[in-house]
Amino acid sequence: MTKADQTIGIVGGTGMLGKAIAVALLDRQVVASNCLWISNRSGAADVFANHPGVNVTTSNQELADRCDVILLSVPPTSASGIGMDASGKLVLSVMAGIPLADLLRITCANRVIRAMSSPAAQISLAYSPWCATADVTDDDRALVSTIFTACGLTDEVESEAHIECFTAMTGPVPGFVAFYAKAMVDYAVNHGIQPEIADRAIRQLFLGAGAMMSDGEMTPADHVKQMIDYAGTTADGLEAMKHSSITADIADALDAAVARTRVIG
Ligand SMILES: NC(=O)c1ccc[n+]([C@@H]2O[C@H](COP(=O)([O-])OP(=O)(O)OC[C@H]3O[C@@H](n4cnc5c(N)ncnc54)[C@H](OP(=O)(O)O)[C@@H]3O)[C@@H](O)[C@H]2O)c1
C-alpha cells in the first residue's frame, strides 16, 4: 500500500495503458480515487465515470505539482511535449522507446524509473519490468513494486536493453501470441472446421495453456520436454518444430520489434 495521503498522477491516464494501470491501482486500493490525478490534452475522463473523485486536469504541470509519484503514459512521439517540471518527484514511464536519459531531461526529475507494462494491467495480468536511475531510493523501489504488483507481476531488471527486449515481448498483449493462435485457427479452418468453432477452441487452448504455464514450478521448456517424453501425437509435431526454423524466425521477429523500440521515440 502507498501511504494514506500519497498522491499518484498518470499523464495520459485515459489512454489504453494509462487507464488500465489507473483502474488496477484503484481496484487494488493502492491509491484512493481522491489521491489519483489524471492528465490529458482533451480533458475527457468518461472512463472514470465509475470512480468518482478521480482528479482530472489538462495541465501536466498541475498534475506534477499535486502528485508525489508521476507515471508517464503518452505516445512516445508526444513524450518531448509533456512539458512539466517534476523536480523532486518520483517519475515512472511506461512509454516504449524513451530512454532514462531523455526522461531525466523531459521531466527535470532525478528519481526516474523506465518500465514496460501492458493493458493486461487492468485485470492484474501484466508483466512490468523496470530499471532505475542511481538516485532512486529503497523506499522508491518498494513503492514502484507496489504499483506494478497491482498490475500483475514485476521485476527490477539490470538494464535498459532488457526493457527494450520486454517492450517487444511482453508489452504487446496478446501480440505475438495472437499471431500463433491465428495460425492454429487458420489450420483448423483449412481442415474444414467451422471458423467459430476453430476460434472458440483455440481461445480455450490459449487460456488453458496460459493458466498451466503460469501455475506451478514447470517452465515452458519443461512443458515441451514433458510432451516430447510422453511420446504422443504432440511429440511428432514438436520434433518437427524443433527441426524447423521457427525458433530463429521468432527471434528475427522480436529483433525487428526491438529495433523499432530504439527509434520509436
Ligand atoms: N497500448 C499498449 O498495448 C501499450 C503496451 C505497452 C506500452 N505502451 C506505451 O504506453 C504509452 C501509451 O500508449 P496507449 O496505447 O495507452 O496510448 P493511447 O491509447 O493513444 O493514449 C494516449 C494518452 O495520452 C494522452 N496524451 C497524448 N498526448 C498528451 C500530452 N502531450 N499530454 C498529456 N496527455 C497526452 C491521450 O489523451 P488526449 O488525446 O486527450 O491528450 C491519452 O490519454 C505509449 O508510450 C506506449 O508505448 C502501450
PDB file of C-alpha atoms and ligand atoms in Angstrom:
ATOM      1  CA  MET A   1       0.000   0.000   0.000  1.00  0.00           C
ATOM      2  CA  THR A   2       1.056   3.569  -0.539  1.00  0.00           C
ATOM      3  CA  LYS A   3       0.851   5.975   2.405  1.00  0.00           C
ATOM      4  CA  ALA A   4      -2.728   7.134   3.003  1.00  0.00           C
ATOM      5  CA  ASP A   5      -2.217  10.614   1.592  1.00  0.00           C
ATOM      6  CA  GLN A   6       0.301   9.715  -1.140  1.00  0.00           C
ATOM      7  CA  THR A   7      -0.831  11.101  -4.488  1.00  0.00           C
ATOM      8  CA  ILE A   8      -0.243   9.377  -7.814  1.00  0.00           C
ATOM      9  CA  GLY A   9      -0.627  11.097 -11.183  1.00  0.00           C
ATOM     10  CA  ILE A  10      -0.902   9.427 -14.594  1.00  0.00           C
ATOM     11  CA  VAL A  11      -0.101  11.592 -17.607  1.00  0.00           C
ATOM     12  CA  GLY A  12      -2.139  10.014 -20.412  1.00  0.00           C
ATOM     13  CA  GLY A  13      -4.299   8.232 -17.835  1.00  0.00           C
ATOM     14  CA  THR A  14      -7.263   7.993 -20.219  1.00  0.00           C
ATOM     15  CA  GLY A  15      -5.259   6.087 -22.850  1.00  0.00           C
ATOM     16  CA  MET A  16      -5.299   2.332 -23.309  1.00  0.00           C
ATOM     17  CA  LEU A  17      -2.375   1.637 -20.969  1.00  0.00           C
ATOM     18  CA  GLY A  18      -2.716   4.601 -18.606  1.00  0.00           C
ATOM     19  CA  LYS A  19      -6.352   3.770 -17.896  1.00  0.00           C
ATOM     20  CA  ALA A  20      -5.572   0.086 -17.356  1.00  0.00           C
ATOM     21  CA  ILE A  21      -2.941   0.995 -14.749  1.00  0.00           C
ATOM     22  CA  ALA A  22      -5.227   3.570 -13.122  1.00  0.00           C
ATOM     23  CA  VAL A  23      -8.031   1.026 -12.777  1.00  0.00           C
ATOM     24  CA  ALA A  24      -5.613  -1.557 -11.342  1.00  0.00           C
ATOM     25  CA  LEU A  25      -4.392   0.952  -8.734  1.00  0.00           C
ATOM     26  CA  LEU A  26      -7.949   1.893  -7.769  1.00  0.00           C
ATOM     27  CA  ASP A  27      -9.286  -1.682  -7.732  1.00  0.00           C
ATOM     28  CA  ARG A  28      -6.345  -2.928  -5.658  1.00  0.00           C
ATOM     29  CA  GLN A  29      -6.707   0.073  -3.324  1.00  0.00           C
ATOM     30  CA  VAL A  30      -3.125   1.184  -3.908  1.00  0.00           C
ATOM     31  CA  VAL A  31      -4.490   4.697  -4.186  1.00  0.00           C
ATOM     32  CA  ALA A  32      -7.809   6.263  -3.178  1.00  0.00           C
ATOM     33  CA  SER A  33      -9.701   7.938  -6.017  1.00  0.00           C
ATOM     34  CA  ASN A  34      -9.254  11.398  -4.474  1.00  0.00           C
ATOM     35  CA  CYS A  35      -5.475  10.835  -4.391  1.00  0.00           C
ATOM     36  CA  LEU A  36      -5.322   9.876  -8.080  1.00  0.00           C
ATOM     37  CA  TRP A  37      -4.680  12.547 -10.713  1.00  0.00           C
ATOM     38  CA  ILE A  38      -5.083  12.066 -14.453  1.00  0.00           C
ATOM     39  CA  SER A  39      -3.961  14.450 -17.167  1.00  0.00           C
ATOM     40  CA  ASN A  40      -4.571  14.536 -20.877  1.00  0.00           C
ATOM     41  CA  ARG A  41      -4.965  17.222 -23.539  1.00  0.00           C
ATOM     42  CA  SER A  42      -8.710  16.820 -24.159  1.00  0.00           C
ATOM     43  CA  GLY A  43      -9.953  16.841 -20.563  1.00  0.00           C
ATOM     44  CA  ALA A  44     -12.098  13.790 -21.374  1.00  0.00           C
ATOM     45  CA  ALA A  45     -12.438  11.440 -18.407  1.00  0.00           C
ATOM     46  CA  ASP A  46     -15.540   9.342 -19.164  1.00  0.00           C
ATOM     47  CA  VAL A  47     -13.536   6.181 -18.472  1.00  0.00           C
ATOM     48  CA  PHE A  48     -13.509   7.108 -14.762  1.00  0.00           C
ATOM     49  CA  ALA A  49     -17.299   7.510 -14.517  1.00  0.00           C
ATOM     50  CA  ASN A  50     -17.365   4.516 -12.151  1.00  0.00           C
ATOM     51  CA  HIS A  51     -14.635   6.040  -9.985  1.00  0.00           C
ATOM     52  CA  PRO A  52     -15.966   9.360  -8.691  1.00  0.00           C
ATOM     53  CA  GLY A  53     -13.375  11.545  -7.048  1.00  0.00           C
ATOM     54  CA  VAL A  54     -10.548  10.984  -9.523  1.00  0.00           C
ATOM     55  CA  ASN A  55      -8.931  14.356 -10.303  1.00  0.00           C
ATOM     56  CA  VAL A  56      -8.630  15.283 -13.982  1.00  0.00           C
ATOM     57  CA  THR A  57      -6.625  18.147 -15.464  1.00  0.00           C
ATOM     58  CA  THR A  58      -5.419  19.245 -18.869  1.00  0.00           C
ATOM     59  CA  SER A  59      -2.289  20.685 -17.234  1.00  0.00           C
ATOM     60  CA  ASN A  60       0.566  18.211 -16.886  1.00  0.00           C
ATOM     61  CA  GLN A  61       2.311  20.765 -14.656  1.00  0.00           C
ATOM     62  CA  GLU A  62      -0.673  20.907 -12.275  1.00  0.00           C
ATOM     63  CA  LEU A  63      -0.558  17.110 -12.063  1.00  0.00           C
ATOM     64  CA  ALA A  64       3.190  17.238 -11.345  1.00  0.00           C
ATOM     65  CA  ASP A  65       2.690  19.876  -8.663  1.00  0.00           C
ATOM     66  CA  ARG A  66      -0.120  17.904  -6.963  1.00  0.00           C
ATOM     67  CA  CYS A  67       1.427  14.422  -7.045  1.00  0.00           C
ATOM     68  CA  ASP A  68       4.214  12.588  -5.211  1.00  0.00           C
ATOM     69  CA  VAL A  69       4.523   9.940  -7.924  1.00  0.00           C
ATOM     70  CA  ILE A  70       4.046  10.636 -11.635  1.00  0.00           C
ATOM     71  CA  LEU A  71       3.551   7.932 -14.245  1.00  0.00           C
ATOM     72  CA  LEU A  72       4.027   8.920 -17.886  1.00  0.00           C
ATOM     73  CA  SER A  73       1.884   7.034 -20.403  1.00  0.00           C
ATOM     74  CA  VAL A  74       1.563   9.168 -23.523  1.00  0.00           C
ATOM     75  CA  PRO A  75       2.559   8.024 -27.021  1.00  0.00           C
ATOM     76  CA  PRO A  76       6.354   8.035 -27.481  1.00  0.00           C
ATOM     77  CA  THR A  77       6.061  10.738 -30.134  1.00  0.00           C
ATOM     78  CA  SER A  78       4.352  13.001 -27.546  1.00  0.00           C
ATOM     79  CA  ALA A  79       6.975  12.444 -24.847  1.00  0.00           C
ATOM     80  CA  SER A  80       9.017  15.540 -25.562  1.00  0.00           C
ATOM     81  CA  GLY A  81       5.830  17.659 -25.455  1.00  0.00           C
ATOM     82  CA  ILE A  82       4.788  16.616 -21.946  1.00  0.00           C
ATOM     83  CA  GLY A  83       6.057  19.946 -20.658  1.00  0.00           C
ATOM     84  CA  MET A  84       6.459  19.533 -16.906  1.00  0.00           C
ATOM     85  CA  ASP A  85       8.966  20.262 -14.197  1.00  0.00           C
ATOM     86  CA  ALA A  86       8.767  17.297 -11.834  1.00  0.00           C
ATOM     87  CA  SER A  87      11.893  18.130  -9.820  1.00  0.00           C
ATOM     88  CA  GLY A  88      11.964  16.218  -6.543  1.00  0.00           C
ATOM     89  CA  LYS A  89       9.218  13.800  -7.609  1.00  0.00           C
ATOM     90  CA  LEU A  90       9.422  10.089  -8.368  1.00  0.00           C
ATOM     91  CA  VAL A  91       8.736   9.675 -12.094  1.00  0.00           C
ATOM     92  CA  LEU A  92       7.833   6.382 -13.766  1.00  0.00           C
ATOM     93  CA  SER A  93       7.494   5.919 -17.515  1.00  0.00           C
ATOM     94  CA  VAL A  94       5.846   3.059 -19.380  1.00  0.00           C
ATOM     95  CA  MET A  95       6.469   4.694 -22.758  1.00  0.00           C
ATOM     96  CA  ALA A  96       8.074   2.461 -25.361  1.00  0.00           C
ATOM     97  CA  GLY A  97      11.499   3.511 -26.514  1.00  0.00           C
ATOM     98  CA  ILE A  98      12.094   6.579 -24.327  1.00  0.00           C
ATOM     99  CA  PRO A  99      15.465   6.137 -22.565  1.00  0.00           C
ATOM    100  CA  LEU A 100      16.182   7.206 -18.989  1.00  0.00           C
ATOM    101  CA  ALA A 101      18.463   9.994 -20.248  1.00  0.00           C
ATOM    102  CA  ASP A 102      15.541  11.537 -22.162  1.00  0.00           C
ATOM    103  CA  LEU A 103      13.150  11.054 -19.228  1.00  0.00           C
ATOM    104  CA  LEU A 104      15.542  12.944 -16.940  1.00  0.00           C
ATOM    105  CA  ARG A 105      15.710  15.817 -19.411  1.00  0.00           C
ATOM    106  CA  ILE A 106      11.972  15.906 -20.185  1.00  0.00           C
ATOM    107  CA  THR A 107      10.829  15.891 -16.521  1.00  0.00           C
ATOM    108  CA  CYS A 108      13.735  17.608 -14.675  1.00  0.00           C
ATOM    109  CA  ALA A 109      13.398  14.794 -12.080  1.00  0.00           C
ATOM    110  CA  ASN A 110      16.362  12.717 -10.934  1.00  0.00           C
ATOM    111  CA  ARG A 111      14.480   9.760  -9.387  1.00  0.00           C
ATOM    112  CA  VAL A 112      13.235   8.137 -12.591  1.00  0.00           C
ATOM    113  CA  ILE A 113      12.034   4.643 -13.490  1.00  0.00           C
ATOM    114  CA  ARG A 114      11.863   3.301 -17.028  1.00  0.00           C
ATOM    115  CA  ALA A 115       9.336   0.488 -17.152  1.00  0.00           C
ATOM    116  CA  MET A 116       7.241  -1.540 -19.533  1.00  0.00           C
ATOM    117  CA  SER A 117       3.745  -2.856 -18.845  1.00  0.00           C
ATOM    118  CA  SER A 118       0.653  -3.796 -20.822  1.00  0.00           C
ATOM    119  CA  PRO A 119      -3.109  -3.197 -20.866  1.00  0.00           C
ATOM    120  CA  ALA A 120      -3.458  -6.588 -19.149  1.00  0.00           C
ATOM    121  CA  ALA A 121      -2.732  -4.458 -16.058  1.00  0.00           C
ATOM    122  CA  GLN A 122      -6.473  -3.782 -15.886  1.00  0.00           C
ATOM    123  CA  ILE A 123      -7.028  -7.425 -14.905  1.00  0.00           C
ATOM    124  CA  SER A 124      -3.760  -7.563 -12.915  1.00  0.00           C
ATOM    125  CA  LEU A 125      -2.141  -9.827 -15.532  1.00  0.00           C
ATOM    126  CA  ALA A 126       0.552  -7.512 -16.922  1.00  0.00           C
ATOM    127  CA  TYR A 127       4.268  -8.162 -16.646  1.00  0.00           C
ATOM    128  CA  SER A 128       6.004  -4.893 -15.701  1.00  0.00           C
ATOM    129  CA  PRO A 129       9.812  -4.910 -15.695  1.00  0.00           C
ATOM    130  CA  TRP A 130      11.617  -1.712 -14.717  1.00  0.00           C
ATOM    131  CA  CYS A 131      15.030  -0.174 -14.175  1.00  0.00           C
ATOM    132  CA  ALA A 132      16.016   2.898 -12.200  1.00  0.00           C
ATOM    133  CA  THR A 133      18.360   5.873 -12.179  1.00  0.00           C
ATOM    134  CA  ALA A 134      21.060   5.991  -9.497  1.00  0.00           C
ATOM    135  CA  ASP A 135      19.103   8.420  -7.281  1.00  0.00           C
ATOM    136  CA  VAL A 136      16.110   6.102  -6.846  1.00  0.00           C
ATOM    137  CA  THR A 137      15.897   5.087  -3.170  1.00  0.00           C
ATOM    138  CA  ASP A 138      14.920   1.837  -1.467  1.00  0.00           C
ATOM    139  CA  ASP A 139      11.607   3.427  -0.437  1.00  0.00           C
ATOM    140  CA  ASP A 140      11.006   4.381  -4.090  1.00  0.00           C
ATOM    141  CA  ARG A 141      11.747   0.809  -5.149  1.00  0.00           C
ATOM    142  CA  ALA A 142       9.206  -0.527  -2.653  1.00  0.00           C
ATOM    143  CA  LEU A 143       6.601   1.905  -3.997  1.00  0.00           C
ATOM    144  CA  VAL A 144       7.325   1.012  -7.630  1.00  0.00           C
ATOM    145  CA  SER A 145       6.966  -2.654  -6.723  1.00  0.00           C
ATOM    146  CA  THR A 146       3.606  -1.963  -5.026  1.00  0.00           C
ATOM    147  CA  ILE A 147       2.329  -0.075  -8.080  1.00  0.00           C
ATOM    148  CA  PHE A 148       3.350  -2.721 -10.600  1.00  0.00           C
ATOM    149  CA  THR A 149       2.317  -5.641  -8.387  1.00  0.00           C
ATOM    150  CA  ALA A 150      -1.205  -4.183  -8.525  1.00  0.00           C
ATOM    151  CA  CYS A 151      -0.860  -4.549 -12.312  1.00  0.00           C
ATOM    152  CA  GLY A 152       0.376  -8.166 -12.217  1.00  0.00           C
ATOM    153  CA  LEU A 153       3.954  -9.407 -11.897  1.00  0.00           C
ATOM    154  CA  THR A 154       7.032  -7.160 -11.806  1.00  0.00           C
ATOM    155  CA  ASP A 155      10.832  -7.325 -11.636  1.00  0.00           C
ATOM    156  CA  GLU A 156      13.622  -4.795 -11.422  1.00  0.00           C
ATOM    157  CA  VAL A 157      15.892  -5.666 -14.364  1.00  0.00           C
ATOM    158  CA  GLU A 158      19.558  -4.909 -14.981  1.00  0.00           C
ATOM    159  CA  SER A 159      19.498  -2.558 -17.927  1.00  0.00           C
ATOM    160  CA  GLU A 160      17.514  -0.544 -20.409  1.00  0.00           C
ATOM    161  CA  ALA A 161      18.464  -3.089 -23.083  1.00  0.00           C
ATOM    162  CA  HIS A 162      16.423  -5.612 -21.112  1.00  0.00           C
ATOM    163  CA  ILE A 163      13.473  -3.184 -21.043  1.00  0.00           C
ATOM    164  CA  GLU A 164      13.762  -2.978 -24.851  1.00  0.00           C
ATOM    165  CA  CYS A 165      13.524  -6.789 -25.085  1.00  0.00           C
ATOM    166  CA  PHE A 166      10.425  -6.826 -22.890  1.00  0.00           C
ATOM    167  CA  THR A 167       8.925  -3.945 -24.862  1.00  0.00           C
ATOM    168  CA  ALA A 168       8.959  -6.334 -27.807  1.00  0.00           C
ATOM    169  CA  MET A 169       7.951  -9.471 -25.893  1.00  0.00           C
ATOM    170  CA  THR A 170       5.553  -8.651 -23.057  1.00  0.00           C
ATOM    171  CA  GLY A 171       4.406  -5.091 -23.840  1.00  0.00           C
ATOM    172  CA  PRO A 172       2.147  -6.212 -26.686  1.00  0.00           C
ATOM    173  CA  VAL A 173      -0.689  -8.343 -25.279  1.00  0.00           C
ATOM    174  CA  PRO A 174      -1.788 -10.609 -26.871  1.00  0.00           C
ATOM    175  CA  GLY A 175       0.648  -9.517 -29.603  1.00  0.00           C
ATOM    176  CA  PHE A 176       2.829 -12.314 -30.910  1.00  0.00           C
ATOM    177  CA  VAL A 177       0.821 -14.927 -29.049  1.00  0.00           C
ATOM    178  CA  ALA A 178      -2.243 -13.853 -31.065  1.00  0.00           C
ATOM    179  CA  PHE A 179      -0.262 -14.462 -34.264  1.00  0.00           C
ATOM    180  CA  TYR A 180       0.471 -18.049 -33.178  1.00  0.00           C
ATOM    181  CA  ALA A 181      -3.170 -18.531 -32.167  1.00  0.00           C
ATOM    182  CA  LYS A 182      -4.296 -17.242 -35.575  1.00  0.00           C
ATOM    183  CA  ALA A 183      -2.004 -19.745 -37.306  1.00  0.00           C
ATOM    184  CA  MET A 184      -3.731 -22.533 -35.372  1.00  0.00           C
ATOM    185  CA  VAL A 185      -7.221 -21.174 -36.163  1.00  0.00           C
ATOM    186  CA  ASP A 186      -6.227 -20.974 -39.863  1.00  0.00           C
ATOM    187  CA  TYR A 187      -5.006 -24.588 -39.745  1.00  0.00           C
ATOM    188  CA  ALA A 188      -8.334 -25.735 -38.293  1.00  0.00           C
ATOM    189  CA  VAL A 189     -10.357 -23.745 -40.831  1.00  0.00           C
ATOM    190  CA  ASN A 190      -8.210 -25.091 -43.685  1.00  0.00           C
ATOM    191  CA  HIS A 191      -9.167 -28.563 -42.472  1.00  0.00           C
ATOM    192  CA  GLY A 192     -12.879 -27.808 -42.789  1.00  0.00           C
ATOM    193  CA  ILE A 193     -13.636 -26.805 -39.200  1.00  0.00           C
ATOM    194  CA  GLN A 194     -16.201 -24.001 -38.855  1.00  0.00           C
ATOM    195  CA  PRO A 195     -14.403 -20.681 -38.146  1.00  0.00           C
ATOM    196  CA  GLU A 196     -16.441 -20.009 -34.982  1.00  0.00           C
ATOM    197  CA  ILE A 197     -15.663 -23.461 -33.617  1.00  0.00           C
ATOM    198  CA  ALA A 198     -11.972 -23.046 -34.508  1.00  0.00           C
ATOM    199  CA  ASP A 199     -11.957 -19.643 -32.834  1.00  0.00           C
ATOM    200  CA  ARG A 200     -13.595 -20.933 -29.632  1.00  0.00           C
ATOM    201  CA  ALA A 201     -11.323 -23.973 -29.463  1.00  0.00           C
ATOM    202  CA  ILE A 202      -8.088 -22.036 -29.887  1.00  0.00           C
ATOM    203  CA  ARG A 203      -9.067 -19.287 -27.444  1.00  0.00           C
ATOM    204  CA  GLN A 204      -9.766 -22.012 -24.878  1.00  0.00           C
ATOM    205  CA  LEU A 205      -6.443 -23.692 -25.716  1.00  0.00           C
ATOM    206  CA  PHE A 206      -4.530 -20.478 -25.007  1.00  0.00           C
ATOM    207  CA  LEU A 207      -6.482 -19.819 -21.819  1.00  0.00           C
ATOM    208  CA  GLY A 208      -5.744 -23.315 -20.528  1.00  0.00           C
ATOM    209  CA  ALA A 209      -2.134 -23.274 -21.718  1.00  0.00           C
ATOM    210  CA  GLY A 210      -1.559 -19.873 -20.126  1.00  0.00           C
ATOM    211  CA  ALA A 211      -3.028 -20.984 -16.828  1.00  0.00           C
ATOM    212  CA  MET A 212      -0.985 -24.210 -16.804  1.00  0.00           C
ATOM    213  CA  MET A 213       2.252 -22.415 -17.698  1.00  0.00           C
ATOM    214  CA  SER A 214       1.754 -19.640 -15.158  1.00  0.00           C
ATOM    215  CA  ASP A 215       0.959 -22.023 -12.297  1.00  0.00           C
ATOM    216  CA  GLY A 216       3.391 -24.376 -10.609  1.00  0.00           C
ATOM    217  CA  GLU A 217       7.089 -24.994 -10.981  1.00  0.00           C
ATOM    218  CA  MET A 218       7.282 -26.150 -14.620  1.00  0.00           C
ATOM    219  CA  THR A 219       8.895 -23.757 -17.103  1.00  0.00           C
ATOM    220  CA  PRO A 220       7.777 -23.571 -20.757  1.00  0.00           C
ATOM    221  CA  ALA A 221      10.843 -25.686 -21.615  1.00  0.00           C
ATOM    222  CA  ASP A 222       9.741 -28.281 -19.037  1.00  0.00           C
ATOM    223  CA  HIS A 223       6.303 -28.456 -20.670  1.00  0.00           C
ATOM    224  CA  VAL A 224       7.852 -29.016 -24.112  1.00  0.00           C
ATOM    225  CA  LYS A 225      10.134 -31.746 -22.738  1.00  0.00           C
ATOM    226  CA  GLN A 226       7.242 -33.397 -20.904  1.00  0.00           C
ATOM    227  CA  MET A 227       5.201 -33.513 -24.113  1.00  0.00           C
ATOM    228  CA  ILE A 228       8.110 -34.962 -26.088  1.00  0.00           C
ATOM    229  CA  ASP A 229       8.873 -37.534 -23.362  1.00  0.00           C
ATOM    230  CA  TYR A 230       5.174 -38.521 -23.292  1.00  0.00           C
ATOM    231  CA  ALA A 231       5.705 -39.547 -26.934  1.00  0.00           C
ATOM    232  CA  GLY A 232       2.120 -38.950 -28.000  1.00  0.00           C
ATOM    233  CA  THR A 233       0.906 -37.212 -31.149  1.00  0.00           C
ATOM    234  CA  THR A 234       2.206 -33.819 -29.994  1.00  0.00           C
ATOM    235  CA  ALA A 235       5.762 -35.160 -29.745  1.00  0.00           C
ATOM    236  CA  ASP A 236       5.940 -35.620 -33.516  1.00  0.00           C
ATOM    237  CA  GLY A 237       4.720 -32.072 -34.058  1.00  0.00           C
ATOM    238  CA  LEU A 238       7.135 -30.608 -31.530  1.00  0.00           C
ATOM    239  CA  GLU A 239      10.075 -32.530 -33.058  1.00  0.00           C
ATOM    240  CA  ALA A 240       9.096 -31.122 -36.451  1.00  0.00           C
ATOM    241  CA  MET A 241       9.086 -27.644 -34.928  1.00  0.00           C
ATOM    242  CA  LYS A 242      12.470 -28.164 -33.252  1.00  0.00           C
ATOM    243  CA  HIS A 243      13.998 -29.079 -36.607  1.00  0.00           C
ATOM    244  CA  SER A 244      12.346 -26.169 -38.416  1.00  0.00           C
ATOM    245  CA  SER A 245      13.426 -22.527 -38.493  1.00  0.00           C
ATOM    246  CA  ILE A 246      10.532 -21.427 -36.269  1.00  0.00           C
ATOM    247  CA  THR A 247      12.699 -20.539 -33.239  1.00  0.00           C
ATOM    248  CA  ALA A 248      15.031 -18.424 -35.380  1.00  0.00           C
ATOM    249  CA  ASP A 249      12.051 -16.872 -37.166  1.00  0.00           C
ATOM    250  CA  ILE A 250      10.515 -15.836 -33.827  1.00  0.00           C
ATOM    251  CA  ALA A 251      13.873 -14.340 -32.776  1.00  0.00           C
ATOM    252  CA  ASP A 252      14.031 -12.400 -36.064  1.00  0.00           C
ATOM    253  CA  ALA A 253      10.521 -11.020 -35.470  1.00  0.00           C
ATOM    254  CA  LEU A 254      11.422  -9.965 -31.919  1.00  0.00           C
ATOM    255  CA  ASP A 255      14.657  -8.384 -33.200  1.00  0.00           C
ATOM    256  CA  ALA A 256      12.547  -6.297 -35.602  1.00  0.00           C
ATOM    257  CA  ALA A 257      10.310  -5.145 -32.728  1.00  0.00           C
ATOM    258  CA  VAL A 258      13.327  -4.315 -30.514  1.00  0.00           C
ATOM    259  CA  ALA A 259      14.912  -2.349 -33.375  1.00  0.00           C
ATOM    260  CA  ARG A 260      11.699  -0.322 -33.694  1.00  0.00           C
ATOM    261  CA  THR A 261      11.796   0.352 -29.941  1.00  0.00           C
ATOM    262  CA  ARG A 262      15.172   2.075 -30.444  1.00  0.00           C
ATOM    263  CA  VAL A 263      13.782   4.557 -32.967  1.00  0.00           C
ATOM    264  CA  ILE A 264      10.114   4.967 -31.989  1.00  0.00           C
ATOM    265  CA  GLY A 265      10.681   7.924 -29.644  1.00  0.00           C
TER     266      GLY A 265
HETATM  267  N1  LIG B   1      -1.337   0.136 -25.524  1.00  0.00           N
HETATM  268  C1  LIG B   1      -0.431  -0.831 -25.341  1.00  0.00           C
HETATM  269  O1  LIG B   1      -0.672  -2.018 -25.613  1.00  0.00           O
HETATM  270  C2  LIG B   1       0.919  -0.484 -24.751  1.00  0.00           C
HETATM  271  C3  LIG B   1       1.758  -1.530 -24.285  1.00  0.00           C
HETATM  272  C4  LIG B   1       2.985  -1.180 -23.736  1.00  0.00           C
HETATM  273  C5  LIG B   1       3.389   0.143 -23.676  1.00  0.00           C
HETATM  274  N2  LIG B   1       2.574   1.117 -24.160  1.00  0.00           N
HETATM  275  C6  LIG B   1       3.040   2.516 -24.073  1.00  0.00           C
HETATM  276  O2  LIG B   1       2.087   3.261 -23.332  1.00  0.00           O
HETATM  277  C7  LIG B   1       2.044   4.595 -23.810  1.00  0.00           C
HETATM  278  C8  LIG B   1       0.589   4.966 -24.034  1.00  0.00           C
HETATM  279  O3  LIG B   1       0.072   4.114 -25.034  1.00  0.00           O
HETATM  280  P1  LIG B   1      -1.512   3.952 -25.234  1.00  0.00           P
HETATM  281  O4  LIG B   1      -1.711   2.820 -26.149  1.00  0.00           O
HETATM  282  O5  LIG B   1      -2.181   3.950 -23.899  1.00  0.00           O
HETATM  283  O6  LIG B   1      -1.846   5.318 -25.990  1.00  0.00           O
HETATM  284  P2  LIG B   1      -3.261   5.956 -26.271  1.00  0.00           P
HETATM  285  O7  LIG B   1      -4.362   4.961 -26.054  1.00  0.00           O
HETATM  286  O8  LIG B   1      -3.157   6.650 -27.575  1.00  0.00           O
HETATM  287  O9  LIG B   1      -3.412   7.045 -25.103  1.00  0.00           O
HETATM  288  C9  LIG B   1      -2.579   8.157 -25.043  1.00  0.00           C
HETATM  289  C10 LIG B   1      -3.000   9.006 -23.866  1.00  0.00           C
HETATM  290  O10 LIG B   1      -2.107  10.106 -23.751  1.00  0.00           O
HETATM  291  C11 LIG B   1      -2.866  11.321 -23.757  1.00  0.00           C
HETATM  292  N3  LIG B   1      -1.944  12.318 -24.291  1.00  0.00           N
HETATM  293  C12 LIG B   1      -1.384  12.381 -25.519  1.00  0.00           C
HETATM  294  N4  LIG B   1      -0.509  13.410 -25.587  1.00  0.00           N
HETATM  295  C13 LIG B   1      -0.527  14.004 -24.373  1.00  0.00           C
HETATM  296  C14 LIG B   1       0.172  15.110 -23.799  1.00  0.00           C
HETATM  297  N5  LIG B   1       1.060  15.849 -24.506  1.00  0.00           N
HETATM  298  N6  LIG B   1      -0.085  15.435 -22.516  1.00  0.00           N
HETATM  299  C15 LIG B   1      -0.987  14.724 -21.772  1.00  0.00           C
HETATM  300  N7  LIG B   1      -1.656  13.668 -22.256  1.00  0.00           N
HETATM  301  C16 LIG B   1      -1.433  13.322 -23.543  1.00  0.00           C
HETATM  302  C17 LIG B   1      -4.126  10.989 -24.531  1.00  0.00           C
HETATM  303  O11 LIG B   1      -5.228  11.786 -24.225  1.00  0.00           O
HETATM  304  P3  LIG B   1      -5.582  13.103 -25.125  1.00  0.00           P
HETATM  305  O12 LIG B   1      -5.645  12.653 -26.551  1.00  0.00           O
HETATM  306  O13 LIG B   1      -6.879  13.577 -24.554  1.00  0.00           O
HETATM  307  O14 LIG B   1      -4.468  14.043 -24.871  1.00  0.00           O
HETATM  308  C18 LIG B   1      -4.388   9.578 -23.980  1.00  0.00           C
HETATM  309  O15 LIG B   1      -4.964   9.658 -22.688  1.00  0.00           O
HETATM  310  C19 LIG B   1       2.881   4.650 -25.084  1.00  0.00           C
HETATM  311  O16 LIG B   1       4.089   5.308 -24.827  1.00  0.00           O
HETATM  312  C20 LIG B   1       3.132   3.199 -25.437  1.00  0.00           C
HETATM  313  O17 LIG B   1       4.412   2.991 -25.985  1.00  0.00           O
HETATM  314  C21 LIG B   1       1.333   0.846 -24.690  1.00  0.00           C
END
